[in-house]
Short mmCIF file of C-alpha atoms in Angstrom, two decimals:
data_model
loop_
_atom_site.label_atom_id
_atom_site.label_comp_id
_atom_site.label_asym_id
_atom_site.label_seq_id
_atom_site.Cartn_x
_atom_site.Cartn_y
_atom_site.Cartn_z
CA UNK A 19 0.25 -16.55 -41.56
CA UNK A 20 -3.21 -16.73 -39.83
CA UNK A 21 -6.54 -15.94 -41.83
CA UNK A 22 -8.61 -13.96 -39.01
CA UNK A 23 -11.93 -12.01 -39.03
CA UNK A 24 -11.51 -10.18 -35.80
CA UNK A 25 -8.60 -7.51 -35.69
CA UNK A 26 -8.01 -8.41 -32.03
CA UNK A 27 -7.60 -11.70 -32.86
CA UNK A 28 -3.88 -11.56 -34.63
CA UNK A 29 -1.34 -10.23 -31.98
CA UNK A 30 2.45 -11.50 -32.84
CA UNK A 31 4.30 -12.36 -29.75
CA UNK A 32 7.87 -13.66 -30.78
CA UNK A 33 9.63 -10.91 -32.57
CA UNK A 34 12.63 -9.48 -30.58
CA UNK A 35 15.59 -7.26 -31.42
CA UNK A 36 19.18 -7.71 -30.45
CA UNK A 37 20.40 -4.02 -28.94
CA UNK A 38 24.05 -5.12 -28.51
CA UNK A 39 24.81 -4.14 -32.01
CA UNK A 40 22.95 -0.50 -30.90
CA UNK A 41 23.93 0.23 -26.96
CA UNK A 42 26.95 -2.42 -26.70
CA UNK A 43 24.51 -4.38 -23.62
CA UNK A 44 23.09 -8.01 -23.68
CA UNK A 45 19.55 -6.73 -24.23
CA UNK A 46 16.92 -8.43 -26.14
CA UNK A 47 13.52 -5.72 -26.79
CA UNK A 48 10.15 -7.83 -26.86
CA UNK A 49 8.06 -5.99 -29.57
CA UNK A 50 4.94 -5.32 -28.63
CA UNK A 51 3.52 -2.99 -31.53
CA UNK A 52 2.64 -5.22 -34.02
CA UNK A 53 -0.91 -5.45 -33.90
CA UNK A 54 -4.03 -3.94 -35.09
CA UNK A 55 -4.19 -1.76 -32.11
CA UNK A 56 -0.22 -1.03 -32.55
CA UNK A 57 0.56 -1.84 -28.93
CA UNK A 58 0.99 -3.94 -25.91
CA UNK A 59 -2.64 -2.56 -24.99
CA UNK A 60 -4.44 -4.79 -27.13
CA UNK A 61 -4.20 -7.73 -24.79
CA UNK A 62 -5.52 -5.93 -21.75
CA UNK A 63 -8.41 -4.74 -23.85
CA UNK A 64 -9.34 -7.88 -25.04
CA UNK A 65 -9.59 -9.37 -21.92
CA UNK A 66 -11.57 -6.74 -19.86
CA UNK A 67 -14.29 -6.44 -22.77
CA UNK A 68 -14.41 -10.61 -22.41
CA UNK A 69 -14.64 -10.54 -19.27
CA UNK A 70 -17.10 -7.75 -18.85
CA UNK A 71 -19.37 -9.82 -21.56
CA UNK A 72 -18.52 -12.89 -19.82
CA UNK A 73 -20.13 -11.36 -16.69
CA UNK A 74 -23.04 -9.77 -18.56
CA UNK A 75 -22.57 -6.16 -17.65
CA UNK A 76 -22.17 -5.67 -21.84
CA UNK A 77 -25.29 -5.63 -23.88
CA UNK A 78 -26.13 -4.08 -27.25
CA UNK A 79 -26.47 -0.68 -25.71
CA UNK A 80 -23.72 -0.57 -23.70
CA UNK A 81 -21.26 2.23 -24.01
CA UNK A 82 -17.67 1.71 -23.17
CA UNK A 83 -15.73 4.47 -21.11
CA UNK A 84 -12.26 4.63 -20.46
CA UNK A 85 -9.84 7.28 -18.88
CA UNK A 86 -6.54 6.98 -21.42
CA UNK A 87 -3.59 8.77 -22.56
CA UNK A 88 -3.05 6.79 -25.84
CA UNK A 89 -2.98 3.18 -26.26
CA UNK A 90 -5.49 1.34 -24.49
CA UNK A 91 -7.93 4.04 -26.08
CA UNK A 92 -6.46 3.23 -29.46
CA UNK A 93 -6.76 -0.68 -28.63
CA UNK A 94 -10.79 -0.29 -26.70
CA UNK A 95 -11.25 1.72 -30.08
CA UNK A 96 -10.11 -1.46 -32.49
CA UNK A 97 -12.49 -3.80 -30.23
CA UNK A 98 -15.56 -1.65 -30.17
CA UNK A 99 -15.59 -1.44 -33.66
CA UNK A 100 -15.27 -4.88 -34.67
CA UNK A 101 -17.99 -6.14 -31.77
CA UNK A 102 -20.52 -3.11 -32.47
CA UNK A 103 -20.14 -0.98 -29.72
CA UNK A 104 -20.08 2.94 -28.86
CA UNK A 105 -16.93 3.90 -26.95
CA UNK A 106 -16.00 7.15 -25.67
CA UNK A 107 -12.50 7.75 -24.56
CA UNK A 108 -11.39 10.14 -22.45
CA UNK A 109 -7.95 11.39 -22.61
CA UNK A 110 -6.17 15.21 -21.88
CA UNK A 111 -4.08 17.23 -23.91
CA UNK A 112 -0.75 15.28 -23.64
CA UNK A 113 -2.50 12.47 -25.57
CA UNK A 114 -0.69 12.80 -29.31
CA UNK A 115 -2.96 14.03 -31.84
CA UNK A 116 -2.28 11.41 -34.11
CA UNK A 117 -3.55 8.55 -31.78
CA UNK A 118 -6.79 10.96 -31.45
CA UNK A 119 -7.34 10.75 -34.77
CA UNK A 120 -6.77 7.53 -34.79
CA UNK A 121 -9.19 6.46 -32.39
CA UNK A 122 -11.75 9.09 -34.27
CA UNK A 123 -11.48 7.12 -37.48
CA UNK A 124 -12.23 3.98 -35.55
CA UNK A 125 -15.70 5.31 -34.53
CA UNK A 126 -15.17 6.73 -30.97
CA UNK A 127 -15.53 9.78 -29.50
CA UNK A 128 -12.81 11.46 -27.68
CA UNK A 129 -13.50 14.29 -24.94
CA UNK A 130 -10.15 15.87 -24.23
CA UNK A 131 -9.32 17.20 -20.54
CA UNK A 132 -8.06 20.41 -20.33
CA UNK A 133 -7.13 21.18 -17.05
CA UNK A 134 -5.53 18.73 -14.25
CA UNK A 135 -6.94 18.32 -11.01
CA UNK A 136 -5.17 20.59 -8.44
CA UNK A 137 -4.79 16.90 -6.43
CA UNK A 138 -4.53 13.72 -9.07
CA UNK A 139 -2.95 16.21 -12.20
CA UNK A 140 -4.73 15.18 -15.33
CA UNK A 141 -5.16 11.18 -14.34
CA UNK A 142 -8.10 12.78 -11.66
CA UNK A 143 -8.96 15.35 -13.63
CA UNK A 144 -9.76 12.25 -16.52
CA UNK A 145 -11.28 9.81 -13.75
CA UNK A 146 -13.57 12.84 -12.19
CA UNK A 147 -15.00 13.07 -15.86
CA UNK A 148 -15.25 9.34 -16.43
CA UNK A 149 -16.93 9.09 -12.97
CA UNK A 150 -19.68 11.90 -14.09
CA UNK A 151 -20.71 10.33 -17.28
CA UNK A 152 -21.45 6.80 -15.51
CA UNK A 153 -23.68 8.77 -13.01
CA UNK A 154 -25.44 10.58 -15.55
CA UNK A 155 -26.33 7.25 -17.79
CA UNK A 156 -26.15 4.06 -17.29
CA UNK A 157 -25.67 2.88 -20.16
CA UNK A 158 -22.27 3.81 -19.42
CA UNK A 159 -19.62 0.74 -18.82
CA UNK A 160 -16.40 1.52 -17.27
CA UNK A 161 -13.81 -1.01 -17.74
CA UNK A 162 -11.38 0.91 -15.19
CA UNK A 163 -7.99 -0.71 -16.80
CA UNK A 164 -6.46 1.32 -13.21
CA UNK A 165 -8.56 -1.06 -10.69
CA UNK A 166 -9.41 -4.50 -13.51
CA UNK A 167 -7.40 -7.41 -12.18
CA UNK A 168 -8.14 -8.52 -16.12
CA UNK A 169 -5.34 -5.67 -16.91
CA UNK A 170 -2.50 -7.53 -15.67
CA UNK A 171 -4.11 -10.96 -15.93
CA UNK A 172 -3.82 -10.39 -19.73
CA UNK A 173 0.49 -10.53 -19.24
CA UNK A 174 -0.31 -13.36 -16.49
CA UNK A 175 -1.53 -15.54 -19.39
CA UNK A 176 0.67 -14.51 -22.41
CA UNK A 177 2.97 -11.72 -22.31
CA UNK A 178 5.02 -13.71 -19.23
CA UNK A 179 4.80 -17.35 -20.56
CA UNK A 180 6.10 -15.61 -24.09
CA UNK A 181 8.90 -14.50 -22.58
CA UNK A 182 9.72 -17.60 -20.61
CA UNK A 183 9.89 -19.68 -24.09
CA UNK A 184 11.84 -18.18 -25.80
CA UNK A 185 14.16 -17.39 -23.02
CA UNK A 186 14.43 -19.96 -20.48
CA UNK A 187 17.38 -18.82 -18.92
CA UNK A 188 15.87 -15.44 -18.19
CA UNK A 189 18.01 -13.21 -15.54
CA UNK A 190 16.36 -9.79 -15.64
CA UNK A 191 12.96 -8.48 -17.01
CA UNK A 192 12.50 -4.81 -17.40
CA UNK A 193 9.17 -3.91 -17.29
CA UNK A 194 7.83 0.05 -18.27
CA UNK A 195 5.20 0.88 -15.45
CA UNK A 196 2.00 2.46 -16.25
CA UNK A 197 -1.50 1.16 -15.06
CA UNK A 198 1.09 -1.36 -13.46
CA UNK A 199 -0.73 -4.33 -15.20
CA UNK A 200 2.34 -5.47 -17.42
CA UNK A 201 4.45 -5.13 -14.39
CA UNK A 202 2.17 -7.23 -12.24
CA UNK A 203 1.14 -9.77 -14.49
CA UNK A 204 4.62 -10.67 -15.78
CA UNK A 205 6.00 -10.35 -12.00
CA UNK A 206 3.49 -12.42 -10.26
CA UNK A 207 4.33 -15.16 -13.27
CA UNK A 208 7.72 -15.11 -13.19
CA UNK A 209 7.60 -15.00 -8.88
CA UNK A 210 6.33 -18.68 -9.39
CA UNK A 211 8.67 -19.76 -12.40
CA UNK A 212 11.35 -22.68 -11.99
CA UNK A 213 14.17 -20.08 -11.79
CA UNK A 214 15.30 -16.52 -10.13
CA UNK A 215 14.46 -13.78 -12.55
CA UNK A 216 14.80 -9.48 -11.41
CA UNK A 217 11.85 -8.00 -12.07
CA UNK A 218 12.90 -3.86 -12.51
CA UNK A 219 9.86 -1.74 -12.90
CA UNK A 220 11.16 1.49 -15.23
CA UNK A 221 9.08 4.54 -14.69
CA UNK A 222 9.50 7.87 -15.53
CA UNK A 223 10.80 11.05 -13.53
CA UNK A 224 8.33 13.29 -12.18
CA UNK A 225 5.80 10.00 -11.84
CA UNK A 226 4.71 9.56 -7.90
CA UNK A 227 4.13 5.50 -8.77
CA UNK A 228 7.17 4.10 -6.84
CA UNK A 229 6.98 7.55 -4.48
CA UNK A 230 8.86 9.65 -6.59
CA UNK A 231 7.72 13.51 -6.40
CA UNK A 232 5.29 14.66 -8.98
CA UNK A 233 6.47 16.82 -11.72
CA UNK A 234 6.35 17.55 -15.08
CA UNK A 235 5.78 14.61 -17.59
CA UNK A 236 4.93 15.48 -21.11
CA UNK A 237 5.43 12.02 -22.56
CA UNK A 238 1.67 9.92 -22.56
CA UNK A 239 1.99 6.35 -21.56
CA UNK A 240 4.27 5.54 -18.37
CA UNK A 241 4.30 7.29 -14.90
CA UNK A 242 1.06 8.02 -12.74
CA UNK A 243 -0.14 11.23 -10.84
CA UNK A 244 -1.67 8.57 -8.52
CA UNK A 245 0.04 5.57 -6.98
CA UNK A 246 -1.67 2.75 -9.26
CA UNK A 247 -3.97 0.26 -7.07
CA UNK A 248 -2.45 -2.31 -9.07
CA UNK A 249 0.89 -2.44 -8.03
CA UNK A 250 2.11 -4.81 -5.53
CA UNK A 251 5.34 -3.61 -5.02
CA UNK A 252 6.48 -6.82 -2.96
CA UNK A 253 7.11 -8.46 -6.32
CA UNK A 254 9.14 -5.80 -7.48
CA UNK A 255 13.05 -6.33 -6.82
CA UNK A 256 13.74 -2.49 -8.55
CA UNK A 257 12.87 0.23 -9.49
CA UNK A 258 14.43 2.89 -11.77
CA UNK A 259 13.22 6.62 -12.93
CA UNK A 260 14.67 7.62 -16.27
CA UNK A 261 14.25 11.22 -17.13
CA UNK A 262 12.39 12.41 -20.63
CA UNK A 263 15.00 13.63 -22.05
CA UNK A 264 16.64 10.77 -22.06
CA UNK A 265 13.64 8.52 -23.21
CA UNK A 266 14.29 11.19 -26.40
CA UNK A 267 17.61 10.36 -26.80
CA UNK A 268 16.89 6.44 -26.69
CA UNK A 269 14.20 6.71 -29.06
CA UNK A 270 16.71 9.00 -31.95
CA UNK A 271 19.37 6.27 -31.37
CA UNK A 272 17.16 3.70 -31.73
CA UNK A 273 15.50 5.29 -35.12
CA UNK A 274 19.18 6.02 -36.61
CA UNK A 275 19.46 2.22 -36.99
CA UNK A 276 16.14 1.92 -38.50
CA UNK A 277 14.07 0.77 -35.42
CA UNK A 278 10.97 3.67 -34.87
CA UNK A 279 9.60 3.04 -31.28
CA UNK A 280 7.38 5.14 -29.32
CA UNK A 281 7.93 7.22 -26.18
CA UNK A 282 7.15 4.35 -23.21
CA UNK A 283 10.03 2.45 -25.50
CA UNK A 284 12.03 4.90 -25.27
CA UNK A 285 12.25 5.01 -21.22
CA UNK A 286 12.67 1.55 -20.78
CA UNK A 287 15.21 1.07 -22.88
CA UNK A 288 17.49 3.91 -21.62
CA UNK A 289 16.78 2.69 -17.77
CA UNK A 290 17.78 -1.05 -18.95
CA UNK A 291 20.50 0.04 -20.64
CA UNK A 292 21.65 2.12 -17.77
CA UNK A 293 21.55 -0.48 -15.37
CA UNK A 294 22.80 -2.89 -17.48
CA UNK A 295 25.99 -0.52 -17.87
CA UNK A 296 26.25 -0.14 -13.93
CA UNK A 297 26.04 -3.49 -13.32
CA UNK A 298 28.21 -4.50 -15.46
CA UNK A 299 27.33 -8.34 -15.77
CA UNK A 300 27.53 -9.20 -19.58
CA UNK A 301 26.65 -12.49 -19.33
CA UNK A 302 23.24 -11.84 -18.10
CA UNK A 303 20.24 -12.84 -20.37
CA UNK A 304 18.30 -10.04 -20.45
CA UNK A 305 15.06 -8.85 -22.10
CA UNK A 306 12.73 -5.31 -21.84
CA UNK A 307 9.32 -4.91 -22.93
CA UNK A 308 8.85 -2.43 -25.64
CA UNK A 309 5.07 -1.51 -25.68
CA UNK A 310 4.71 0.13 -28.86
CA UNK A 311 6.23 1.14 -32.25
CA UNK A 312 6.72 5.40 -32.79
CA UNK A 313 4.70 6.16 -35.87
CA UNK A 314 2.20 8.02 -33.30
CA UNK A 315 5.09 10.22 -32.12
CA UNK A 316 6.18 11.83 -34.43
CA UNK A 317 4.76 15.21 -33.87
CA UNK A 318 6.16 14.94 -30.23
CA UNK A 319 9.12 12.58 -29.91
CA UNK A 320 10.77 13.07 -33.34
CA UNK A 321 9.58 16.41 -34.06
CA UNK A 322 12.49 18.74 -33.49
CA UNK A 323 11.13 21.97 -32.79
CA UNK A 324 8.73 19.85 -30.30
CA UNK A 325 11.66 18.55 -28.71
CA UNK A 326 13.50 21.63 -28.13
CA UNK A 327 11.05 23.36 -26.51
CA UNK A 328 10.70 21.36 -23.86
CA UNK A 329 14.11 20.31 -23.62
CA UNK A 330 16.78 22.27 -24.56
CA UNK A 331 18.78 23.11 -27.26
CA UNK A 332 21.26 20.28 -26.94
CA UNK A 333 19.07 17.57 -26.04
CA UNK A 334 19.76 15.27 -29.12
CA UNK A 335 24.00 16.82 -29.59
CA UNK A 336 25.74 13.60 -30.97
CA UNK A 337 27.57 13.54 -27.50
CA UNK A 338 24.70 12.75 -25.57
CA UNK A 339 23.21 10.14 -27.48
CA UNK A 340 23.78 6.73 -25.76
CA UNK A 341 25.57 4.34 -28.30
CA UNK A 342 28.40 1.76 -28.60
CA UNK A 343 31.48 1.45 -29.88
CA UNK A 344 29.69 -0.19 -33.46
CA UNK A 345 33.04 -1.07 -35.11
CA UNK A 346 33.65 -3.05 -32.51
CA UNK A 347 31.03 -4.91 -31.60
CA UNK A 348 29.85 -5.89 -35.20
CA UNK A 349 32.97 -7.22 -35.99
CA UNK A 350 33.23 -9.13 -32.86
CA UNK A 351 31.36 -12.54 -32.97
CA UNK A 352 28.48 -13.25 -30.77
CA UNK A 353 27.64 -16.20 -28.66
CA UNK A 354 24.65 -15.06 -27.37
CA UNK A 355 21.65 -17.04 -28.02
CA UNK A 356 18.08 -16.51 -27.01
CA UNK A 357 18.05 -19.90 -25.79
CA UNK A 358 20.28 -20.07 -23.32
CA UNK A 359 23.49 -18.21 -21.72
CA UNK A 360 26.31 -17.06 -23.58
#
């Protein structure tokens, strides 16, 4: 193991998990929780604060500002206080409480927004607040992880060429779409790599991102009031909505074998394994990104009352979980390797 003396220094990039014991698909889950910052977010982070001190707009009294629903706020959070700076995150009221009191512990301040805007929901109403602070001080930096080609240049440079190692004979990537800069920077990598791969954006219903209408979406992380201005949707082959409640269901059937993954998991892991399952093409080599682990949902995602409020009664009945015929398959032997095709 590594000695380090920065948190954002440590990020581990090779752990997957084999679902075809758990959904009865060829689907191999890239972990992306296991961190300082607990999520995918860290990288981004990292290389927007660089880059920002790289270019000089950071100096000792600097304050960082970012618009977030969760976990680039928890990862800006980790950062500013190992380099010594203020940060104030801005979130809303979907944002779980336990990542706000995360990111309080951490030393930043969180301002919670209230009310959406009647024309960019609670993304504008967030941005209209960010964009008031930086006009009343400069002192003020705004990373804008929604516009910062450094977002997706982050995956560009490691989440992508991670990926590509240990799985060289990568057919299909599915890729959870928030900010978009996952998508894009593992899309514009692969675009160039020395072999075909499907790049399927998963969003969320309700989420206007791939022109979908808007609606309701209680879950932080994935989907956008706002079409992001990162997306390039030319280097997208597909994209796929999967409704909350079944990001809920994903999430219990992934816990009841022992794997706790958070909400933006949760959604692309029940649109993979839905496409998978309509497409019908086992011999695929297939892998989805999860973005974070669920400890920070479980006042929302695995909190039952939570859950049937907003979703019925009958949401999480045995007969609507997704799951596999597990008799089967684990006494079946497998000759699928992460190396190569079956």
């Amino acid at each position: 193991m590594p000695v380090i003396s920065d948190p954002y220094s440590f990020n581990e990039e090779d752990l997957y998990v084999d679902l075809q014991s758990v959904f009865g698909q060829p689907l191999f889950l890239k972990c992306e929780g296991f961190n300082f910052a607990g999520s995918i977010k860290l990288k981004p982070a990292t290389e927007m604060v660089e880059a920002a001190e790289r270019a000089g707009v950071m100096t000792p009294a600097s304050v960082l500002v970012e618009s977030s629903s969760g976990n680039m706020g928890v990862a800006l959070s980790v950062i500013a206080a190992s380099k010594g700076y203020r940060f104030l995150c801005v979130t809303d009221s979907r944002c779980n409480l336990s990542t706000r009191l995360l990111m309080e512990a951490l030393g930043a301040r969180v301002h919670v927004v209230t009310e959406p805007s009647p024309h960019g929901g609670f993304l504008g109403a967030r941005l209209d607040y960010v964009r008031r602070e930086c006009a009343r001080d400069e002192r003020y930096v705004w990373l804008s992880q929604y516009t910062n080609a450094h977002n997706w240049i982050a995956h560009y440079r490691r989440t992508a060429p991670a990926i590509a190692r240990r799985f060289p004979h990568l057919d299909v990537l599915f890729v959870g779409t928030g900010t978009a800069g996952t998508l894009m920077g593992c899309a514009r990598w692969f675009r160039l790599w020395h072999r075909p791969v499907r790049i399927v954006a998963v969003d969320t219903v309700g989420s206007v991102t791939f022109g979908g209408a808007p609606g309701r979406r209680m879950l932080p992380g994935l989907g956008m009031s706002i079409r992001p201005p990162l997306l390039d949707a030319s280097y997208v082959d597909e994209a796929i909505e999967v409704e909350e409640a079944d990001t809920v269901r994903a999430c219990h059937c992934l816990a009841r074998h022992g794997f706790l993954f958070g909400g933006s998991t949760g959604t692309v892991v029940s649109g993979a394994i839905d496409w998978l399952t309509r497409c019908d093409t086992p011999s695929l080599t297939a892998v989805a990104i999860a973005p974070d682990l669920g400890e920070r949902y479980l006042d929302t995602v695995y909190q039952t009352n939570w859950i049937r409020d907003l979703y019925g009664d009958d949401v999480l009945a045995e007969d609507t979980l997704p799951h596999a015929d597990y008799r089967e398959i684990r006494s079946a032997p497998s000759a699928r390797s992460p190396g190569g095709r079956p």
